[in-house]
Amino acid sequence: MTGTSPSGVRLGIDLGGTKIEIIALDTTGHTLYQTRTPTPKHTDTQQQYQHILNTIQSLVGDCENHLKQKNLPVGIGMPGAVSLKTGLVKNANTTCLIGRNFNSDLNETLNRKVALENDANCFALSEATDGAGQQQPCVFGVILGTGVGGGIVVNKKVFIGANAIAGEWGHNPMPWINDKDLPKQTCYCGQHGCIETYLSGPGFEKQSHMQLNTNLTCQELFTQRHASASAGLAYTLYVERLAKALASVINVLDPNIIVLGGGLSNIDTLYEDIPKRWGKYIFSDEVNTKLVKNQFGDSSGVRGAAWLTKV
Ligand SMILES: [Zn+2]
């Protein structure tokens, strides 16, 4: 961890597949500076990796020049995780990072010790620190987007786990599966019927095409759910599956609050429809866990990266 600067200003960087974003927050979480730039692409992975390091370096330099401050603490959110065994990046969909000692290279590039963490953990930390879960001791943050990710924050600290995969529920099998959930899709991880193959945007779309013989896109399936019978059925199936998948997390972690993020978190009816359905799967006579939408939207990841520097 990088500690705090005399001014209390901290920088966060969110490294995504399409863009790299930087934010500067003051001690109260007020945004002092924020900008984004496209993620460099290159067919040569070594070149692309170097371009990413250079882009991060120039984003930090521009931000510090703007703020007229130097050597501010930096936290970085990235796809994937750092292996506790090797210190190298694993499980990243920005594949040029895989197998790199990204943390060490960032420390050298930025000439300081940076805090590096998985992007779903950054999302959960942002919402637990000053977002939708700020009053809650145990927050489970969920990303429902092109993939399905998750992060756990306990007492405003990221819970990393023994294998640096805590909260990564997307590649568990869909629980309480029945005929309505068949056929199972093959997942890129090598398994079948992973939660991600049902609940990510592309997974939901493909599952609906296979089962309901519809060609509607993910977005159309949700927006036309009251007008189209097949879209309505697809929505009902999505809600039931998300209820089952979240119930299995509640049965293990028992979080106070679950905060949804990612593109599918914008479907406002989920927050009413899922708690109506998850009770029958939760091993308790009452369910106190709340299900809420994120507070900071697209900015949660980069804000959580900045909060990583909080020691
Ligand atoms: Zn999988």
PDB file of C-alpha atoms and ligand atoms in Angstrom:
ATOM      1  CA  MET A   1       0.000   0.000   0.000  1.00  0.00           C
ATOM      2  CA  THR A   2       1.099   3.490  -0.706  1.00  0.00           C
ATOM      3  CA  GLY A   3      -0.004   5.430   2.360  1.00  0.00           C
ATOM      4  CA  THR A   4      -1.330   8.964   2.180  1.00  0.00           C
ATOM      5  CA  SER A   5       0.046  12.165   0.738  1.00  0.00           C
ATOM      6  CA  PRO A   6       0.332  15.279   2.957  1.00  0.00           C
ATOM      7  CA  SER A   7      -2.678  16.745   1.120  1.00  0.00           C
ATOM      8  CA  GLY A   8      -4.695  13.525   1.490  1.00  0.00           C
ATOM      9  CA  VAL A   9      -5.223  13.438  -2.289  1.00  0.00           C
ATOM     10  CA  ARG A  10      -5.169   9.952  -3.824  1.00  0.00           C
ATOM     11  CA  LEU A  11      -5.213   8.733  -7.412  1.00  0.00           C
ATOM     12  CA  GLY A  12      -7.150   5.802  -8.817  1.00  0.00           C
ATOM     13  CA  ILE A  13      -6.722   4.169 -12.219  1.00  0.00           C
ATOM     14  CA  ASP A  14      -9.161   1.754 -13.810  1.00  0.00           C
ATOM     15  CA  LEU A  15      -7.556  -0.343 -16.524  1.00  0.00           C
ATOM     16  CA  GLY A  16     -10.295  -1.720 -18.749  1.00  0.00           C
ATOM     17  CA  GLY A  17     -10.417  -3.536 -22.057  1.00  0.00           C
ATOM     18  CA  THR A  18     -11.486  -0.412 -23.949  1.00  0.00           C
ATOM     19  CA  LYS A  19     -10.373   2.528 -21.805  1.00  0.00           C
ATOM     20  CA  ILE A  20      -8.010   3.574 -19.039  1.00  0.00           C
ATOM     21  CA  GLU A  21      -9.465   6.077 -16.595  1.00  0.00           C
ATOM     22  CA  ILE A  22      -7.816   8.148 -13.860  1.00  0.00           C
ATOM     23  CA  ILE A  23      -9.418   9.982 -10.944  1.00  0.00           C
ATOM     24  CA  ALA A  24      -8.077  12.164  -8.122  1.00  0.00           C
ATOM     25  CA  LEU A  25     -10.097  12.165  -4.896  1.00  0.00           C
ATOM     26  CA  ASP A  26      -9.702  14.360  -1.836  1.00  0.00           C
ATOM     27  CA  THR A  27     -10.112  12.958   1.682  1.00  0.00           C
ATOM     28  CA  THR A  28     -13.911  13.347   1.529  1.00  0.00           C
ATOM     29  CA  GLY A  29     -14.255  11.507  -1.799  1.00  0.00           C
ATOM     30  CA  HIS A  30     -14.750  14.699  -3.819  1.00  0.00           C
ATOM     31  CA  THR A  31     -13.463  14.406  -7.400  1.00  0.00           C
ATOM     32  CA  LEU A  32     -10.606  16.820  -8.164  1.00  0.00           C
ATOM     33  CA  TYR A  33      -9.704  15.472 -11.607  1.00  0.00           C
ATOM     34  CA  GLN A  34     -10.998  12.737 -13.891  1.00  0.00           C
ATOM     35  CA  THR A  35     -10.233  11.746 -17.469  1.00  0.00           C
ATOM     36  CA  ARG A  36     -10.058   8.662 -19.661  1.00  0.00           C
ATOM     37  CA  THR A  37      -8.200   7.485 -22.742  1.00  0.00           C
ATOM     38  CA  PRO A  38      -8.574   4.437 -25.025  1.00  0.00           C
ATOM     39  CA  THR A  39      -6.635   1.334 -23.947  1.00  0.00           C
ATOM     40  CA  PRO A  40      -3.691   0.905 -26.349  1.00  0.00           C
ATOM     41  CA  LYS A  41      -4.027  -1.965 -28.794  1.00  0.00           C
ATOM     42  CA  HIS A  42      -1.188  -3.775 -30.512  1.00  0.00           C
ATOM     43  CA  THR A  43      -0.899  -7.162 -32.175  1.00  0.00           C
ATOM     44  CA  ASP A  44       2.380  -7.740 -30.333  1.00  0.00           C
ATOM     45  CA  THR A  45       1.551  -8.375 -26.669  1.00  0.00           C
ATOM     46  CA  GLN A  46       4.931  -7.111 -25.422  1.00  0.00           C
ATOM     47  CA  GLN A  47       4.398  -3.842 -27.308  1.00  0.00           C
ATOM     48  CA  GLN A  48       0.839  -3.538 -26.049  1.00  0.00           C
ATOM     49  CA  TYR A  49       1.953  -4.140 -22.467  1.00  0.00           C
ATOM     50  CA  GLN A  50       4.625  -1.448 -22.752  1.00  0.00           C
ATOM     51  CA  HIS A  51       2.100   0.978 -24.294  1.00  0.00           C
ATOM     52  CA  ILE A  52      -0.257   0.351 -21.356  1.00  0.00           C
ATOM     53  CA  LEU A  53       2.529   1.139 -18.859  1.00  0.00           C
ATOM     54  CA  ASN A  54       3.435   4.292 -20.816  1.00  0.00           C
ATOM     55  CA  THR A  55      -0.210   5.419 -20.947  1.00  0.00           C
ATOM     56  CA  ILE A  56      -0.593   4.979 -17.186  1.00  0.00           C
ATOM     57  CA  GLN A  57       2.620   6.934 -16.658  1.00  0.00           C
ATOM     58  CA  SER A  58       1.437   9.855 -18.775  1.00  0.00           C
ATOM     59  CA  LEU A  59      -2.048   9.860 -17.184  1.00  0.00           C
ATOM     60  CA  VAL A  60      -0.462  10.116 -13.724  1.00  0.00           C
ATOM     61  CA  GLY A  61       1.986  12.793 -14.925  1.00  0.00           C
ATOM     62  CA  ASP A  62      -0.772  14.930 -16.486  1.00  0.00           C
ATOM     63  CA  CYS A  63      -2.963  14.590 -13.392  1.00  0.00           C
ATOM     64  CA  GLU A  64      -0.147  15.546 -11.005  1.00  0.00           C
ATOM     65  CA  ASN A  65       0.787  18.519 -13.184  1.00  0.00           C
ATOM     66  CA  HIS A  66      -2.848  19.653 -13.142  1.00  0.00           C
ATOM     67  CA  LEU A  67      -2.999  19.341  -9.342  1.00  0.00           C
ATOM     68  CA  LYS A  68       0.514  20.791  -8.919  1.00  0.00           C
ATOM     69  CA  GLN A  69       1.383  17.852  -6.642  1.00  0.00           C
ATOM     70  CA  LYS A  70       3.930  15.059  -6.958  1.00  0.00           C
ATOM     71  CA  ASN A  71       4.287  11.456  -5.858  1.00  0.00           C
ATOM     72  CA  LEU A  72       0.627  11.011  -4.901  1.00  0.00           C
ATOM     73  CA  PRO A  73      -0.503   7.530  -3.788  1.00  0.00           C
ATOM     74  CA  VAL A  74      -1.832   5.457  -6.701  1.00  0.00           C
ATOM     75  CA  GLY A  75      -4.231   2.522  -6.673  1.00  0.00           C
ATOM     76  CA  ILE A  76      -4.960   0.540  -9.817  1.00  0.00           C
ATOM     77  CA  GLY A  77      -7.894  -1.699 -10.665  1.00  0.00           C
ATOM     78  CA  MET A  78      -7.366  -4.257 -13.391  1.00  0.00           C
ATOM     79  CA  PRO A  79      -9.077  -7.272 -14.883  1.00  0.00           C
ATOM     80  CA  GLY A  80      -7.781 -10.467 -13.289  1.00  0.00           C
ATOM     81  CA  ALA A  81      -5.802 -11.041 -10.126  1.00  0.00           C
ATOM     82  CA  VAL A  82      -2.215 -11.216  -8.946  1.00  0.00           C
ATOM     83  CA  SER A  83      -1.172 -14.768  -8.130  1.00  0.00           C
ATOM     84  CA  LEU A  84      -0.113 -15.024  -4.497  1.00  0.00           C
ATOM     85  CA  LYS A  85       2.214 -17.842  -5.541  1.00  0.00           C
ATOM     86  CA  THR A  86       4.129 -16.132  -8.341  1.00  0.00           C
ATOM     87  CA  GLY A  87       3.250 -12.418  -8.100  1.00  0.00           C
ATOM     88  CA  LEU A  88       2.222 -12.612 -11.759  1.00  0.00           C
ATOM     89  CA  VAL A  89      -1.143 -11.606 -13.245  1.00  0.00           C
ATOM     90  CA  LYS A  90      -3.680 -14.408 -13.822  1.00  0.00           C
ATOM     91  CA  ASN A  91      -7.300 -14.656 -15.018  1.00  0.00           C
ATOM     92  CA  ALA A  92      -7.131 -11.365 -16.988  1.00  0.00           C
ATOM     93  CA  ASN A  93      -9.235 -10.810 -20.100  1.00  0.00           C
ATOM     94  CA  THR A  94      -6.752  -8.105 -21.167  1.00  0.00           C
ATOM     95  CA  THR A  95      -4.512 -11.003 -22.036  1.00  0.00           C
ATOM     96  CA  CYS A  96      -1.257  -9.077 -22.552  1.00  0.00           C
ATOM     97  CA  LEU A  97      -1.164  -8.729 -18.733  1.00  0.00           C
ATOM     98  CA  ILE A  98      -1.191 -12.476 -18.078  1.00  0.00           C
ATOM     99  CA  GLY A  99       2.109 -13.764 -16.745  1.00  0.00           C
ATOM    100  CA  ARG A 100       3.520 -10.243 -16.210  1.00  0.00           C
ATOM    101  CA  ASN A 101       4.828  -8.904 -12.934  1.00  0.00           C
ATOM    102  CA  PHE A 102       2.508  -5.932 -13.396  1.00  0.00           C
ATOM    103  CA  ASN A 103       2.811  -4.680  -9.825  1.00  0.00           C
ATOM    104  CA  SER A 104       6.602  -4.557  -9.952  1.00  0.00           C
ATOM    105  CA  ASP A 105       6.586  -2.958 -13.423  1.00  0.00           C
ATOM    106  CA  LEU A 106       4.100  -0.318 -12.266  1.00  0.00           C
ATOM    107  CA  ASN A 107       6.186   0.443  -9.183  1.00  0.00           C
ATOM    108  CA  GLU A 108       9.207   0.981 -11.426  1.00  0.00           C
ATOM    109  CA  THR A 109       7.318   2.988 -14.078  1.00  0.00           C
ATOM    110  CA  LEU A 110       5.654   5.320 -11.555  1.00  0.00           C
ATOM    111  CA  ASN A 111       8.582   5.349  -9.149  1.00  0.00           C
ATOM    112  CA  ARG A 112       6.405   4.541  -6.134  1.00  0.00           C
ATOM    113  CA  LYS A 113       4.703   1.537  -4.568  1.00  0.00           C
ATOM    114  CA  VAL A 114       1.256   1.225  -6.118  1.00  0.00           C
ATOM    115  CA  ALA A 115      -1.724  -0.741  -4.807  1.00  0.00           C
ATOM    116  CA  LEU A 116      -3.046  -3.176  -7.412  1.00  0.00           C
ATOM    117  CA  GLU A 117      -6.353  -5.023  -7.149  1.00  0.00           C
ATOM    118  CA  ASN A 118      -8.954  -6.849  -9.200  1.00  0.00           C
ATOM    119  CA  ASP A 119     -11.563  -4.503 -10.743  1.00  0.00           C
ATOM    120  CA  ALA A 120     -14.573  -6.210  -9.129  1.00  0.00           C
ATOM    121  CA  ASN A 121     -12.887  -5.800  -5.740  1.00  0.00           C
ATOM    122  CA  CYS A 122     -12.390  -2.096  -6.556  1.00  0.00           C
ATOM    123  CA  PHE A 123     -16.089  -1.786  -7.407  1.00  0.00           C
ATOM    124  CA  ALA A 124     -17.053  -3.389  -4.080  1.00  0.00           C
ATOM    125  CA  LEU A 125     -14.587  -1.183  -2.174  1.00  0.00           C
ATOM    126  CA  SER A 126     -15.963   1.973  -3.775  1.00  0.00           C
ATOM    127  CA  GLU A 127     -19.549   1.145  -2.881  1.00  0.00           C
ATOM    128  CA  ALA A 128     -18.564   0.022   0.637  1.00  0.00           C
ATOM    129  CA  THR A 129     -16.474   3.140   1.321  1.00  0.00           C
ATOM    130  CA  ASP A 130     -18.850   5.948   0.386  1.00  0.00           C
ATOM    131  CA  GLY A 131     -21.440   4.435  -1.950  1.00  0.00           C
ATOM    132  CA  ALA A 132     -24.566   2.319  -1.641  1.00  0.00           C
ATOM    133  CA  GLY A 133     -23.049   0.001   0.996  1.00  0.00           C
ATOM    134  CA  GLN A 134     -21.274   2.558   3.161  1.00  0.00           C
ATOM    135  CA  GLN A 135     -23.197   1.775   6.370  1.00  0.00           C
ATOM    136  CA  GLN A 136     -22.789  -1.995   6.060  1.00  0.00           C
ATOM    137  CA  PRO A 137     -20.083  -4.208   7.610  1.00  0.00           C
ATOM    138  CA  CYS A 138     -20.126  -6.894   4.885  1.00  0.00           C
ATOM    139  CA  VAL A 139     -20.659  -5.889   1.255  1.00  0.00           C
ATOM    140  CA  PHE A 140     -20.802  -8.254  -1.713  1.00  0.00           C
ATOM    141  CA  GLY A 141     -20.260  -6.287  -4.918  1.00  0.00           C
ATOM    142  CA  VAL A 142     -21.412  -7.920  -8.140  1.00  0.00           C
ATOM    143  CA  ILE A 143     -20.544  -6.994 -11.701  1.00  0.00           C
ATOM    144  CA  LEU A 144     -23.136  -8.080 -14.276  1.00  0.00           C
ATOM    145  CA  GLY A 145     -21.738  -7.060 -17.641  1.00  0.00           C
ATOM    146  CA  THR A 146     -19.838  -8.779 -20.423  1.00  0.00           C
ATOM    147  CA  GLY A 147     -18.698 -11.123 -17.656  1.00  0.00           C
ATOM    148  CA  VAL A 148     -19.797 -11.840 -14.085  1.00  0.00           C
ATOM    149  CA  GLY A 149     -17.457 -10.826 -11.275  1.00  0.00           C
ATOM    150  CA  GLY A 150     -17.679 -10.256  -7.567  1.00  0.00           C
ATOM    151  CA  GLY A 151     -15.800  -8.759  -4.651  1.00  0.00           C
ATOM    152  CA  ILE A 152     -16.121  -8.906  -0.869  1.00  0.00           C
ATOM    153  CA  VAL A 153     -15.447  -5.967   1.444  1.00  0.00           C
ATOM    154  CA  VAL A 154     -15.577  -6.445   5.216  1.00  0.00           C
ATOM    155  CA  ASN A 155     -15.392  -3.393   7.485  1.00  0.00           C
ATOM    156  CA  LYS A 156     -14.352  -1.288   4.468  1.00  0.00           C
ATOM    157  CA  LYS A 157     -11.392  -3.524   3.600  1.00  0.00           C
ATOM    158  CA  VAL A 158     -11.168  -5.798   0.564  1.00  0.00           C
ATOM    159  CA  PHE A 159     -11.186  -9.458   1.564  1.00  0.00           C
ATOM    160  CA  ILE A 160      -8.699 -11.001  -0.866  1.00  0.00           C
ATOM    161  CA  GLY A 161      -8.735 -14.649   0.225  1.00  0.00           C
ATOM    162  CA  ALA A 162      -6.096 -17.372   0.364  1.00  0.00           C
ATOM    163  CA  ASN A 163      -5.961 -17.694  -3.435  1.00  0.00           C
ATOM    164  CA  ALA A 164      -6.785 -14.065  -4.346  1.00  0.00           C
ATOM    165  CA  ILE A 165     -10.138 -15.171  -5.790  1.00  0.00           C
ATOM    166  CA  ALA A 166     -12.557 -14.271  -2.963  1.00  0.00           C
ATOM    167  CA  GLY A 167     -15.942 -13.289  -4.392  1.00  0.00           C
ATOM    168  CA  GLU A 168     -15.276 -14.800  -7.819  1.00  0.00           C
ATOM    169  CA  TRP A 169     -18.580 -16.646  -8.091  1.00  0.00           C
ATOM    170  CA  GLY A 170     -19.017 -16.410 -11.902  1.00  0.00           C
ATOM    171  CA  HIS A 171     -17.419 -19.777 -12.585  1.00  0.00           C
ATOM    172  CA  ASN A 172     -19.318 -21.739  -9.990  1.00  0.00           C
ATOM    173  CA  PRO A 173     -22.102 -23.802 -11.540  1.00  0.00           C
ATOM    174  CA  MET A 174     -25.613 -22.349 -11.558  1.00  0.00           C
ATOM    175  CA  PRO A 175     -27.211 -23.859  -8.405  1.00  0.00           C
ATOM    176  CA  TRP A 176     -30.642 -25.573  -8.146  1.00  0.00           C
ATOM    177  CA  ILE A 177     -30.571 -26.156 -11.885  1.00  0.00           C
ATOM    178  CA  ASN A 178     -33.692 -27.647 -13.501  1.00  0.00           C
ATOM    179  CA  ASP A 179     -35.130 -28.397 -16.935  1.00  0.00           C
ATOM    180  CA  LYS A 180     -35.751 -24.700 -17.545  1.00  0.00           C
ATOM    181  CA  ASP A 181     -31.985 -24.079 -17.362  1.00  0.00           C
ATOM    182  CA  LEU A 182     -31.058 -26.583 -20.066  1.00  0.00           C
ATOM    183  CA  PRO A 183     -29.124 -26.909 -22.268  1.00  0.00           C
ATOM    184  CA  LYS A 184     -26.022 -25.763 -20.402  1.00  0.00           C
ATOM    185  CA  GLN A 185     -23.530 -23.625 -22.311  1.00  0.00           C
ATOM    186  CA  THR A 186     -19.841 -24.403 -22.517  1.00  0.00           C
ATOM    187  CA  CYS A 187     -17.795 -21.725 -20.725  1.00  0.00           C
ATOM    188  CA  TYR A 188     -14.392 -20.396 -21.803  1.00  0.00           C
ATOM    189  CA  CYS A 189     -13.037 -21.612 -18.458  1.00  0.00           C
ATOM    190  CA  GLY A 190     -13.550 -25.216 -19.607  1.00  0.00           C
ATOM    191  CA  GLN A 191     -16.643 -26.023 -17.510  1.00  0.00           C
ATOM    192  CA  HIS A 192     -20.337 -26.165 -18.419  1.00  0.00           C
ATOM    193  CA  GLY A 193     -23.242 -24.250 -16.927  1.00  0.00           C
ATOM    194  CA  CYS A 194     -21.175 -21.596 -15.123  1.00  0.00           C
ATOM    195  CA  ILE A 195     -23.148 -18.754 -13.526  1.00  0.00           C
ATOM    196  CA  GLU A 196     -21.471 -16.394 -16.018  1.00  0.00           C
ATOM    197  CA  THR A 197     -22.952 -18.297 -18.978  1.00  0.00           C
ATOM    198  CA  TYR A 198     -26.462 -17.450 -17.699  1.00  0.00           C
ATOM    199  CA  LEU A 199     -26.082 -14.023 -16.117  1.00  0.00           C
ATOM    200  CA  SER A 200     -23.552 -12.057 -18.207  1.00  0.00           C
ATOM    201  CA  GLY A 201     -25.080 -10.014 -21.038  1.00  0.00           C
ATOM    202  CA  PRO A 202     -23.663 -12.238 -23.811  1.00  0.00           C
ATOM    203  CA  GLY A 203     -24.463 -15.390 -21.815  1.00  0.00           C
ATOM    204  CA  PHE A 204     -28.089 -14.355 -21.258  1.00  0.00           C
ATOM    205  CA  GLU A 205     -28.477 -13.491 -24.923  1.00  0.00           C
ATOM    206  CA  LYS A 206     -27.057 -16.835 -26.098  1.00  0.00           C
ATOM    207  CA  GLN A 207     -29.063 -18.850 -23.554  1.00  0.00           C
ATOM    208  CA  SER A 208     -32.265 -17.100 -24.671  1.00  0.00           C
ATOM    209  CA  HIS A 209     -31.480 -17.794 -28.328  1.00  0.00           C
ATOM    210  CA  MET A 210     -30.871 -21.479 -27.589  1.00  0.00           C
ATOM    211  CA  GLN A 211     -33.935 -21.994 -25.431  1.00  0.00           C
ATOM    212  CA  LEU A 212     -36.552 -19.595 -26.784  1.00  0.00           C
ATOM    213  CA  ASN A 213     -35.675 -19.424 -30.459  1.00  0.00           C
ATOM    214  CA  THR A 214     -35.463 -15.631 -30.375  1.00  0.00           C
ATOM    215  CA  ASN A 215     -32.914 -13.385 -32.047  1.00  0.00           C
ATOM    216  CA  LEU A 216     -33.398 -10.436 -29.701  1.00  0.00           C
ATOM    217  CA  THR A 217     -30.266  -8.822 -28.313  1.00  0.00           C
ATOM    218  CA  CYS A 218     -29.606  -8.690 -24.579  1.00  0.00           C
ATOM    219  CA  GLN A 219     -30.854  -5.111 -24.428  1.00  0.00           C
ATOM    220  CA  GLU A 220     -33.977  -5.900 -26.492  1.00  0.00           C
ATOM    221  CA  LEU A 221     -34.776  -8.888 -24.286  1.00  0.00           C
ATOM    222  CA  PHE A 222     -34.980  -6.573 -21.289  1.00  0.00           C
ATOM    223  CA  THR A 223     -36.658  -3.571 -22.924  1.00  0.00           C
ATOM    224  CA  GLN A 224     -39.314  -5.679 -24.705  1.00  0.00           C
ATOM    225  CA  ARG A 225     -40.167  -7.905 -21.742  1.00  0.00           C
ATOM    226  CA  HIS A 226     -43.682  -6.458 -21.443  1.00  0.00           C
ATOM    227  CA  ALA A 227     -44.370  -6.508 -25.194  1.00  0.00           C
ATOM    228  CA  SER A 228     -42.900  -9.834 -26.313  1.00  0.00           C
ATOM    229  CA  ALA A 229     -43.847 -13.212 -24.826  1.00  0.00           C
ATOM    230  CA  SER A 230     -40.403 -14.702 -25.399  1.00  0.00           C
ATOM    231  CA  ALA A 231     -38.657 -11.624 -23.937  1.00  0.00           C
ATOM    232  CA  GLY A 232     -40.996 -11.798 -20.951  1.00  0.00           C
ATOM    233  CA  LEU A 233     -40.135 -15.450 -20.397  1.00  0.00           C
ATOM    234  CA  ALA A 234     -36.409 -14.718 -20.823  1.00  0.00           C
ATOM    235  CA  TYR A 235     -36.665 -12.019 -18.140  1.00  0.00           C
ATOM    236  CA  THR A 236     -38.495 -14.361 -15.740  1.00  0.00           C
ATOM    237  CA  LEU A 237     -35.795 -16.990 -16.243  1.00  0.00           C
ATOM    238  CA  TYR A 238     -33.044 -14.394 -15.724  1.00  0.00           C
ATOM    239  CA  VAL A 239     -34.567 -13.204 -12.456  1.00  0.00           C
ATOM    240  CA  GLU A 240     -35.000 -16.737 -11.133  1.00  0.00           C
ATOM    241  CA  ARG A 241     -31.389 -17.629 -11.993  1.00  0.00           C
ATOM    242  CA  LEU A 242     -29.964 -14.466 -10.470  1.00  0.00           C
ATOM    243  CA  ALA A 243     -32.053 -15.132  -7.339  1.00  0.00           C
ATOM    244  CA  LYS A 244     -30.623 -18.671  -7.127  1.00  0.00           C
ATOM    245  CA  ALA A 245     -27.050 -17.563  -7.764  1.00  0.00           C
ATOM    246  CA  LEU A 246     -27.226 -14.781  -5.143  1.00  0.00           C
ATOM    247  CA  ALA A 247     -28.937 -17.086  -2.626  1.00  0.00           C
ATOM    248  CA  SER A 248     -25.976 -19.461  -2.857  1.00  0.00           C
ATOM    249  CA  VAL A 249     -23.656 -16.551  -1.961  1.00  0.00           C
ATOM    250  CA  ILE A 250     -25.894 -15.505   0.940  1.00  0.00           C
ATOM    251  CA  ASN A 251     -25.847 -19.078   2.275  1.00  0.00           C
ATOM    252  CA  VAL A 252     -22.032 -18.941   2.512  1.00  0.00           C
ATOM    253  CA  LEU A 253     -21.073 -15.310   3.096  1.00  0.00           C
ATOM    254  CA  ASP A 254     -24.299 -13.900   4.590  1.00  0.00           C
ATOM    255  CA  PRO A 255     -23.527 -10.311   3.526  1.00  0.00           C
ATOM    256  CA  ASN A 256     -25.505  -7.344   4.876  1.00  0.00           C
ATOM    257  CA  ILE A 257     -25.888  -5.898   1.409  1.00  0.00           C
ATOM    258  CA  ILE A 258     -25.382  -6.902  -2.213  1.00  0.00           C
ATOM    259  CA  VAL A 259     -24.606  -4.047  -4.608  1.00  0.00           C
ATOM    260  CA  LEU A 260     -25.076  -4.646  -8.321  1.00  0.00           C
ATOM    261  CA  GLY A 261     -22.853  -3.002 -10.935  1.00  0.00           C
ATOM    262  CA  GLY A 262     -22.172  -3.394 -14.646  1.00  0.00           C
ATOM    263  CA  GLY A 263     -24.556  -2.757 -17.537  1.00  0.00           C
ATOM    264  CA  LEU A 264     -27.288  -5.141 -16.351  1.00  0.00           C
ATOM    265  CA  SER A 265     -27.500  -3.404 -12.963  1.00  0.00           C
ATOM    266  CA  ASN A 266     -29.477  -0.656 -14.744  1.00  0.00           C
ATOM    267  CA  ILE A 267     -32.567  -2.911 -14.965  1.00  0.00           C
ATOM    268  CA  ASP A 268     -34.459  -1.310 -12.104  1.00  0.00           C
ATOM    269  CA  THR A 269     -37.045  -4.055 -11.632  1.00  0.00           C
ATOM    270  CA  LEU A 270     -34.341  -6.535 -10.514  1.00  0.00           C
ATOM    271  CA  TYR A 271     -34.203  -4.899  -7.085  1.00  0.00           C
ATOM    272  CA  GLU A 272     -37.860  -5.757  -6.406  1.00  0.00           C
ATOM    273  CA  ASP A 273     -38.197  -9.011  -8.301  1.00  0.00           C
ATOM    274  CA  ILE A 274     -35.145 -10.874  -6.986  1.00  0.00           C
ATOM    275  CA  PRO A 275     -35.792 -10.513  -3.228  1.00  0.00           C
ATOM    276  CA  LYS A 276     -39.302 -11.849  -3.904  1.00  0.00           C
ATOM    277  CA  ARG A 277     -37.760 -15.031  -5.269  1.00  0.00           C
ATOM    278  CA  TRP A 278     -34.535 -15.695  -3.366  1.00  0.00           C
ATOM    279  CA  GLY A 279     -36.145 -16.576   0.002  1.00  0.00           C
ATOM    280  CA  LYS A 280     -36.962 -20.141  -0.973  1.00  0.00           C
ATOM    281  CA  TYR A 281     -33.284 -20.840  -1.665  1.00  0.00           C
ATOM    282  CA  ILE A 282     -31.860 -19.141   1.457  1.00  0.00           C
ATOM    283  CA  PHE A 283     -31.420 -21.341   4.520  1.00  0.00           C
ATOM    284  CA  SER A 284     -32.965 -18.914   6.976  1.00  0.00           C
ATOM    285  CA  ASP A 285     -36.421 -18.050   8.311  1.00  0.00           C
ATOM    286  CA  GLU A 286     -35.839 -14.401   7.384  1.00  0.00           C
ATOM    287  CA  VAL A 287     -33.658 -12.568   4.882  1.00  0.00           C
ATOM    288  CA  ASN A 288     -32.145  -9.301   6.062  1.00  0.00           C
ATOM    289  CA  THR A 289     -29.695  -8.968   3.169  1.00  0.00           C
ATOM    290  CA  LYS A 290     -30.486  -5.937   1.003  1.00  0.00           C
ATOM    291  CA  LEU A 291     -30.126  -5.852  -2.790  1.00  0.00           C
ATOM    292  CA  VAL A 292     -29.348  -2.394  -4.170  1.00  0.00           C
ATOM    293  CA  LYS A 293     -28.055  -0.592  -7.220  1.00  0.00           C
ATOM    294  CA  ASN A 294     -24.604   0.976  -7.157  1.00  0.00           C
ATOM    295  CA  GLN A 295     -24.278   4.669  -6.372  1.00  0.00           C
ATOM    296  CA  PHE A 296     -21.354   5.624  -8.590  1.00  0.00           C
ATOM    297  CA  GLY A 297     -22.156   3.804 -11.841  1.00  0.00           C
ATOM    298  CA  ASP A 298     -19.265   3.692 -14.293  1.00  0.00           C
ATOM    299  CA  SER A 299     -17.034   5.578 -11.859  1.00  0.00           C
ATOM    300  CA  SER A 300     -17.169   2.988  -9.089  1.00  0.00           C
ATOM    301  CA  GLY A 301     -14.196   1.012 -10.387  1.00  0.00           C
ATOM    302  CA  VAL A 302     -11.874   3.991 -10.597  1.00  0.00           C
ATOM    303  CA  ARG A 303     -13.024   5.407  -7.247  1.00  0.00           C
ATOM    304  CA  GLY A 304     -12.411   2.030  -5.587  1.00  0.00           C
ATOM    305  CA  ALA A 305      -8.928   1.946  -7.099  1.00  0.00           C
ATOM    306  CA  ALA A 306      -8.203   5.275  -5.392  1.00  0.00           C
ATOM    307  CA  TRP A 307      -9.571   3.991  -2.085  1.00  0.00           C
ATOM    308  CA  LEU A 308      -7.104   1.074  -2.252  1.00  0.00           C
ATOM    309  CA  THR A 309      -4.469   3.543  -1.058  1.00  0.00           C
ATOM    310  CA  LYS A 310      -6.351   4.028   2.224  1.00  0.00           C
ATOM    311  CA  VAL A 311      -4.337   2.282   4.932  1.00  0.00           C
TER     312      VAL A 311
HETATM  313 ZN    ZN B   1     -16.722 -20.760 -16.428  1.00  0.00          ZN
END
